[in-house]
Short mmCIF file of C-alpha atoms (C1' of nucleotides) in Angstrom, two decimals:
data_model
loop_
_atom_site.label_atom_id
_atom_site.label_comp_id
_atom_site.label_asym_id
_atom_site.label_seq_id
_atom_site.Cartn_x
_atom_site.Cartn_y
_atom_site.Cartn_z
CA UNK T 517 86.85 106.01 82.75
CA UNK T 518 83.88 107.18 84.79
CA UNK T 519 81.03 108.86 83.41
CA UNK T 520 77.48 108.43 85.20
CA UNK T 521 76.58 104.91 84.62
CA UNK T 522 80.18 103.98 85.46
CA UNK T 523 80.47 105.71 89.29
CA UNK T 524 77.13 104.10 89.53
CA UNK T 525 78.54 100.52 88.44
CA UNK T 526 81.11 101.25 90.80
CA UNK T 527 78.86 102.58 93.99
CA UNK T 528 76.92 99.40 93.23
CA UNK T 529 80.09 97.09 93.52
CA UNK T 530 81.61 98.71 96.33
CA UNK T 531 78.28 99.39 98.92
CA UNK T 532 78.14 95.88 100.14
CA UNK T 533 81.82 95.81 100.66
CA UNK T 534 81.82 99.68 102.57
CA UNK T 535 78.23 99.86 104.19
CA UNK T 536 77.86 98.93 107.78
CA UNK T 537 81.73 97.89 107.75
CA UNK T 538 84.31 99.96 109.76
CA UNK T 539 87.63 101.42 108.72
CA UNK T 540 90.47 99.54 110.73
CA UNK T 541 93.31 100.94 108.78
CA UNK T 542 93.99 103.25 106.02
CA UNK T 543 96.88 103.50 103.86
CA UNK T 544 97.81 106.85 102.33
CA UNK T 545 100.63 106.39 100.18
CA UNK T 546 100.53 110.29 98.38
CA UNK T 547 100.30 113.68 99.50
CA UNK T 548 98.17 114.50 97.03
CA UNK T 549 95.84 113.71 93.55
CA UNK T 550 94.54 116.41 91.48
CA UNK T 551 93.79 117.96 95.40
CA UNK T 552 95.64 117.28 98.42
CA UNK T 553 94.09 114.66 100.81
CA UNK T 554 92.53 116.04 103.81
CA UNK T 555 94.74 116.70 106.71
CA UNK T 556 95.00 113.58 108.97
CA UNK T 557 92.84 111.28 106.44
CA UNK T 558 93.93 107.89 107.98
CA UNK T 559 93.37 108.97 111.41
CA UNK T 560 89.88 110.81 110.74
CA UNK T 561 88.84 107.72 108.66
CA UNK T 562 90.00 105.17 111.45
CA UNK T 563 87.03 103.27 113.54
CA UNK T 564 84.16 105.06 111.35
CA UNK T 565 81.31 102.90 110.02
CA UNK T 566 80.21 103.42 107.17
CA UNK T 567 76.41 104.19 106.99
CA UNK T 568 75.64 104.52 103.42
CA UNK T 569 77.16 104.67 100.13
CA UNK T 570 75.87 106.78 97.74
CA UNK T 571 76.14 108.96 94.52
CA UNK T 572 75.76 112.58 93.71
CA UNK T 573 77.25 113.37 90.00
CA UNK T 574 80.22 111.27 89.53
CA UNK T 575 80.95 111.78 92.72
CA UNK T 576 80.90 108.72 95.54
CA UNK T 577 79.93 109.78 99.05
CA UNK T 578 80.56 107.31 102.05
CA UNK T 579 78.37 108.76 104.82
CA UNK T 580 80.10 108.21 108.31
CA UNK T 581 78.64 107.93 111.50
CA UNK T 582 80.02 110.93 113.13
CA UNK T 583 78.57 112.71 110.62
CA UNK T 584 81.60 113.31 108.07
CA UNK T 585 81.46 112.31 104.63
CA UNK T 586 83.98 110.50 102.41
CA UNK T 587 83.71 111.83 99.09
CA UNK T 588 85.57 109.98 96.24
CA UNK T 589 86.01 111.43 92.37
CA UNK T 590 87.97 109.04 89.94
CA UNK T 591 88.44 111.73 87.61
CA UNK T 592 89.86 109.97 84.23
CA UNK T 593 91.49 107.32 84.91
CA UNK T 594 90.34 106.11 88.52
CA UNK T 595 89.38 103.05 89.67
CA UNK T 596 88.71 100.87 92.81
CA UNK T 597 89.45 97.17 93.19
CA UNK T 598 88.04 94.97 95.89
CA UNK T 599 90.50 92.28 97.75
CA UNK T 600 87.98 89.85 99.89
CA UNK T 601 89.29 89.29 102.87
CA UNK T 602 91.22 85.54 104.32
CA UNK T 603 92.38 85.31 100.33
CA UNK T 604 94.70 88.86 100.45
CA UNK T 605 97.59 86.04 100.10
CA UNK T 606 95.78 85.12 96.31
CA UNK T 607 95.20 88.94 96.05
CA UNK T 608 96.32 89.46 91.85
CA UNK T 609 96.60 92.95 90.56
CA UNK T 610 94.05 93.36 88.17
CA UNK T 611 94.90 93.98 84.50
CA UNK T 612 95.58 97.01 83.59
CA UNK T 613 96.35 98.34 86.81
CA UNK T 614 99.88 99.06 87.86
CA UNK T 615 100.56 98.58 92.03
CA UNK T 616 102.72 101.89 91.49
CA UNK T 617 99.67 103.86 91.12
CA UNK T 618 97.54 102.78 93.88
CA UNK T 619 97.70 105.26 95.67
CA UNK T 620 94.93 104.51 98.83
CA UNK T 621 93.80 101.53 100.67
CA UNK T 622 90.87 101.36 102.64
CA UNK T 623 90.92 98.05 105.41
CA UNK T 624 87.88 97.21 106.88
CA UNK T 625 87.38 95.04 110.01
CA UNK T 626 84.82 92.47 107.70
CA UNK T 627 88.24 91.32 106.29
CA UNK T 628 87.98 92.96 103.19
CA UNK T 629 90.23 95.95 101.29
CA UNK T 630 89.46 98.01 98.98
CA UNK T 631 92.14 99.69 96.78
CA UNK T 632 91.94 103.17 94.97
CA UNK T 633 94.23 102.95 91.70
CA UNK T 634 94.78 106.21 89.79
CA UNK T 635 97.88 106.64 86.90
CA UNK T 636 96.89 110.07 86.01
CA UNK T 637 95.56 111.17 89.48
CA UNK T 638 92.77 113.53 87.99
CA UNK T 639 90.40 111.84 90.99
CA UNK T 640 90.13 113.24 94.33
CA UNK T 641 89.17 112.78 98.19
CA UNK T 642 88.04 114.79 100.55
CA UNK T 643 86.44 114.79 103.97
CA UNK T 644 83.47 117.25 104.46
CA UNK T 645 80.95 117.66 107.19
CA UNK T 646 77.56 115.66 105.64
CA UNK T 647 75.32 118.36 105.79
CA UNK T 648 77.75 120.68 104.66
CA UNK T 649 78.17 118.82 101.14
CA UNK T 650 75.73 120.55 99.40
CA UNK T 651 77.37 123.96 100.14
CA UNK T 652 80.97 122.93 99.08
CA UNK T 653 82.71 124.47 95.99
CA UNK T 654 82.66 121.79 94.07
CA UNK T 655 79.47 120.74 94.74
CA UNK T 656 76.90 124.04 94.89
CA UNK T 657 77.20 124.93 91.39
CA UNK T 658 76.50 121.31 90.40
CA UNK T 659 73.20 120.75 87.82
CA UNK T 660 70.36 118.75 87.98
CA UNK T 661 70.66 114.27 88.41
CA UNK T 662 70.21 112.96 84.95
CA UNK T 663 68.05 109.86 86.36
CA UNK T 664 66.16 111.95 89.22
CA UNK T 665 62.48 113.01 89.17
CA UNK T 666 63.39 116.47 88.30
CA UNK T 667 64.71 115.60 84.73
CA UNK T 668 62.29 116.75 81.94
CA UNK T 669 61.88 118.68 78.85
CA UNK T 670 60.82 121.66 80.90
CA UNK T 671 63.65 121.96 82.60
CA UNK T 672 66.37 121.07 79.70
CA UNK T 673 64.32 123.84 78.34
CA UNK T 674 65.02 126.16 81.61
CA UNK T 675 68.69 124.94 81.27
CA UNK T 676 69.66 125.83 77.74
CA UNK T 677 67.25 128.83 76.74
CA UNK T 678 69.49 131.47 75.47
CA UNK T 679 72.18 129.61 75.81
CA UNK T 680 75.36 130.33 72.86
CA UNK T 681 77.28 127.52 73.16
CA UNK T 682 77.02 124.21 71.03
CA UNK T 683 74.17 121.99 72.57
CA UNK T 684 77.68 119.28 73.00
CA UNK T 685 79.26 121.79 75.18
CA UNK T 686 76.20 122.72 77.14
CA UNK T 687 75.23 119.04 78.02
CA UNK T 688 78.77 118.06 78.81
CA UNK T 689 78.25 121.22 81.53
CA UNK T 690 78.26 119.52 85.01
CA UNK T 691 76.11 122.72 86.28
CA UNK T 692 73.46 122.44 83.99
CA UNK T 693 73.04 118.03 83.86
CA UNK T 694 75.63 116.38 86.47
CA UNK T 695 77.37 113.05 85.47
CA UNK T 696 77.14 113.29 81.62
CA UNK T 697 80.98 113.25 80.08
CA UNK T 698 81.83 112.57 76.53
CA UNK T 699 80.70 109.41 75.50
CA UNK T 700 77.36 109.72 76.94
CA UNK T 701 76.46 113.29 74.89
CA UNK T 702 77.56 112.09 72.16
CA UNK T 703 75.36 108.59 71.87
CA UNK T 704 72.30 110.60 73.48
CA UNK T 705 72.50 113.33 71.00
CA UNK T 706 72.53 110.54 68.46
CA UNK T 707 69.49 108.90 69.62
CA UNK T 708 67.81 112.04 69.92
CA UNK T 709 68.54 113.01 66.67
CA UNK T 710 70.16 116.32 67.34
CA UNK T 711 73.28 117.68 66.37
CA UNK T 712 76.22 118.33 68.75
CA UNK T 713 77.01 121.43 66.99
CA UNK T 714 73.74 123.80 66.89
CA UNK T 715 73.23 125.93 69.41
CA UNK T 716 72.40 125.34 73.13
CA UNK T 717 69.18 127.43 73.05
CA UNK T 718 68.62 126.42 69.60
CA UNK T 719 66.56 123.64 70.68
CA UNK T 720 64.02 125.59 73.22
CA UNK T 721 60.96 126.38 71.53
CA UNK T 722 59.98 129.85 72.91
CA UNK T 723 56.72 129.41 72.14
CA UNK T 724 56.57 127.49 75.62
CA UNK T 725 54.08 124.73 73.41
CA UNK T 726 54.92 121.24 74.13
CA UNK T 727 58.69 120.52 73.18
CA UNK T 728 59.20 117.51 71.24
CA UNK T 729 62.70 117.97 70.67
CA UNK T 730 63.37 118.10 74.27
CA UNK T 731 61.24 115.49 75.13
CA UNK T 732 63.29 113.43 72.95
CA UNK T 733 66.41 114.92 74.34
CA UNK T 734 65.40 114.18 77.74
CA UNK T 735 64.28 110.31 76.71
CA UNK T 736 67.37 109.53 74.99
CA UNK T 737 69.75 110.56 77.96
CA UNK T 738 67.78 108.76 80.56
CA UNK T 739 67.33 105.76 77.89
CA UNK T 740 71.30 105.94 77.60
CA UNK T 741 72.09 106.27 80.88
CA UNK T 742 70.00 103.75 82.27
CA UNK T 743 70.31 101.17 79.43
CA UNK T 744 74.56 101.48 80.23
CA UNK T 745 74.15 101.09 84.33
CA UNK T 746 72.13 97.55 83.00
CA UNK T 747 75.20 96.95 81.20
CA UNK T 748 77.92 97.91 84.10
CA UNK T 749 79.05 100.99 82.33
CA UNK T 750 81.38 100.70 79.45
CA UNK T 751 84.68 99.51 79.35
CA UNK T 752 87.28 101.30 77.34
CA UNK T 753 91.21 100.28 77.25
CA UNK T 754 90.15 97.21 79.86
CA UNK T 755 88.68 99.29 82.55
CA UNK T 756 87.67 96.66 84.95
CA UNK T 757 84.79 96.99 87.24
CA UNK T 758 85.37 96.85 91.22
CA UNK T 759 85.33 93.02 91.04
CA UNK T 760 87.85 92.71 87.60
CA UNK T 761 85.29 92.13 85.66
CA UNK T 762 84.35 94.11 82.04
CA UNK T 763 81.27 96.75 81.48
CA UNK T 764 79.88 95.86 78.09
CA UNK T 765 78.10 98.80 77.06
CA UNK T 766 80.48 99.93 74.75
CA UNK T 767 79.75 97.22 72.94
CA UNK T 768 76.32 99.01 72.42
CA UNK T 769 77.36 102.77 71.66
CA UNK T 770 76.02 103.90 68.21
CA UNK T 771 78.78 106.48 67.55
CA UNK T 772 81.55 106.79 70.48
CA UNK T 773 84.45 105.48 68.77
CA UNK T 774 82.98 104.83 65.94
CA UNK T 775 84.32 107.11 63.18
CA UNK T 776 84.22 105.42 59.77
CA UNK T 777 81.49 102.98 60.45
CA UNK T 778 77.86 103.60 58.93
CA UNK T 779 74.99 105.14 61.06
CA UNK T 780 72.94 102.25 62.61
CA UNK T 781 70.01 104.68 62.51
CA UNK T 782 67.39 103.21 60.75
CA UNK T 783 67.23 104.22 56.86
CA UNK T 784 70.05 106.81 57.47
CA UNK T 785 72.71 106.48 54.64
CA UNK T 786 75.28 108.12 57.17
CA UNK T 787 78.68 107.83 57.93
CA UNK T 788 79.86 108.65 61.59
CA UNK T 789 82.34 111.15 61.89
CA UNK T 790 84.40 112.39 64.33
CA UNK T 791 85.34 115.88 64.83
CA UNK T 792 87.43 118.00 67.77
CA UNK T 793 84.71 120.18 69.44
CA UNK T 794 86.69 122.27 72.58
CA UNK T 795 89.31 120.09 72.79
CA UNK T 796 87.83 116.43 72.90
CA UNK T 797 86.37 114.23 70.14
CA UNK T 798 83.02 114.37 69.14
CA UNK T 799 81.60 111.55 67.52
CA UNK T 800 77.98 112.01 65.28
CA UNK T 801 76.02 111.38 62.39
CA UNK T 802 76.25 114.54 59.75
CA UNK T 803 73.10 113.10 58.21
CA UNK T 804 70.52 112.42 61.18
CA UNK T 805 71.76 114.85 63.31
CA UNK T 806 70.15 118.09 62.58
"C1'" DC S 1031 78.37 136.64 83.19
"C1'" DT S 1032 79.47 133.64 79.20
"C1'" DG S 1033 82.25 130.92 76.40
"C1'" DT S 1034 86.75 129.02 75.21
"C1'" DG S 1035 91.33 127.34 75.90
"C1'" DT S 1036 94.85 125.49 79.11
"C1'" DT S 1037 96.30 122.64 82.61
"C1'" DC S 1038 96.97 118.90 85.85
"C1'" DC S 1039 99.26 113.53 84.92
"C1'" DT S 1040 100.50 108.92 82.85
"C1'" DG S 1041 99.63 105.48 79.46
"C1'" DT S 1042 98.40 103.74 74.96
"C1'" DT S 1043 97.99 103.97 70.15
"C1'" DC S 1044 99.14 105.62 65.66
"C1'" DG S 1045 101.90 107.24 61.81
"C1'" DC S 1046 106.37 107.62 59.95
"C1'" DT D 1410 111.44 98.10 66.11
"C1'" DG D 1411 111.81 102.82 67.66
"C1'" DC D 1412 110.16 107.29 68.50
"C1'" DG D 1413 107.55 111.31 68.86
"C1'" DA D 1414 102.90 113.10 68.40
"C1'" DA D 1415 98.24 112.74 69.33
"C1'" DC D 1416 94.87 111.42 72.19
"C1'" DA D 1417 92.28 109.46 76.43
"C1'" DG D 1418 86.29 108.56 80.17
"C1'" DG D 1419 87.15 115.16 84.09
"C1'" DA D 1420 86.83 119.59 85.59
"C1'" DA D 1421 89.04 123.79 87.85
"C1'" DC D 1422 91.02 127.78 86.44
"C1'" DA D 1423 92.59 131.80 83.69
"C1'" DC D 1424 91.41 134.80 80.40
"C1'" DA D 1425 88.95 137.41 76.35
#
DNA sequence: CTGTGTTCCTGTTCGC
DNA sequence: TGCGAACAGGAACACA
């Protein structure tokens, strides 16, 4: 499921439920998701508070007070669902989610649980030092935050100069923008007009004058971004938020999904199409894309 | 170094 | 209806 706006949707539903409450027992029920858990996770886990939840990417990071981190990745097909506490004898099993694959829960001494349900196990948790995140593998090479103050034309520009891929492919790059995924370059390149295919650099000016296309660029992925955390992310195949409930964003994207329907940009005549670009579907308008 | 293709895994949908 | 193929929101890794 999770792209950007959805880890966020997620953070946001599980921080009251995680922050300032303490672990009283953790149930590990796998060796291992797409990496193994750390070595005693229960145990290193048990009687920690929680301090903070917060996001980097589409990663969730549950800062500790002994100074560890918990860092969650759902990967595909991850996703977290909150029991409240005193009603775990009413607690259903939300749609779409079979018991067999939930593969971690998290008890906390407010009452409540919180279960981490994965089918194709693509998500992963580890526990790293907090100062030490930054410098981990799978963090260092990570790009700039979409939504943060450093997000501009001047440094999309920065970013993609010279760059030979498609302008899909560089965007989709977790080391140049972190948190975009598929769905999100595809409706942002939509709204900004540009084409998934051209080239990466093709749309840095090297004049260094003002960038309009960039600008535009940048706009339409904070406008996208933003406008689906409002909406609490998008829900494909019933993905259910932490409390069961449905995203509706995708009720809002413009082209995701949406081969065969015309182009709601204004006065465009197009047709969105869907093509395979590296391996995953790209959805766009061949007539206001350029 | 850069860019592309493969791979991990299960579930759902689509075409015959 | 059944059945196999294609495809799914991510990203590390191998390789040219």
């Amino acid at each position: 499921m999770p792209e950007l706006p959805e880890v966020e949707t997620v953070r946001r539903g599980l921080a009251p439920v995680f922050e300032g409450a303490t672990f009283t027992r953790v149930d590990q029920r796998r060796a291992d998701l797409r990496l193994p858990f750390p070595q005693d996770f229960a145990k290193r886990l048990i009687g920690r508070r929680v301090l903070k939840l917060r996001r980097r990417a589409k990663y969730l990071i549950a800062e500790l007070d002994d100074g560890e981190a918990l860092v969650m990745h759902l990967g595909m097909s991850g996703s977290f669902r909150i029991d409240k506490g005193a009603s775990l004898a009413n607690t259903h099993i939300a749609k779409g989610q079979n018991p067999a694959h939930d593969h971690v829960v998290f008890h906390f001494d407010n009452g409540a649980s919180v279960t981490y349900n994965d089918p194709r196990r693509f998500g992963c948790m580890l526990l790293l030092h907090s100062n030490e995140i930054e410098k981990h593998p799978l963090f260092e090479g990570l790009g700039i935050e979409p939504l943060g103050n450093e997000m501009n034309a001047q440094k999309l520009a920065d970013e993609l100069h010279g760059r030979k891929t498609s302008l899909k492919a560089a965007l989709l790059d977790q080391g140049n923008i972190a948190g975009l995924g598929n769905i999100y370059v595809c409706e942002a390149l939509h709204r900004a007009g540009l084409s998934p295919f051209r080239a990466a650099g093709s749309v840095v000016d090297v004049s260094g004058k003002p960038m309009p296309t960039l600008e535009r660029l940048a706009r339409a992925i904070k406008d996208v971004l933003r406008e689906a955390i409002e909406a609490g992310g998008s829900s494909l195949r019933d993905h259910r938020q932490t409390d069961g409930s449905l995203g509706y964003f995708q009720h809002n994207f413009r082209v995701y999904d949406r081969e065969g329907e015309p182009c709601p940009t204004k006065d465009c005549k197009g047709v969105v199409a869907r093509k395979m670009q590296n391996g995953r579907s790209t959805f766009y308008c061949p007539v206001c894309q350029k």
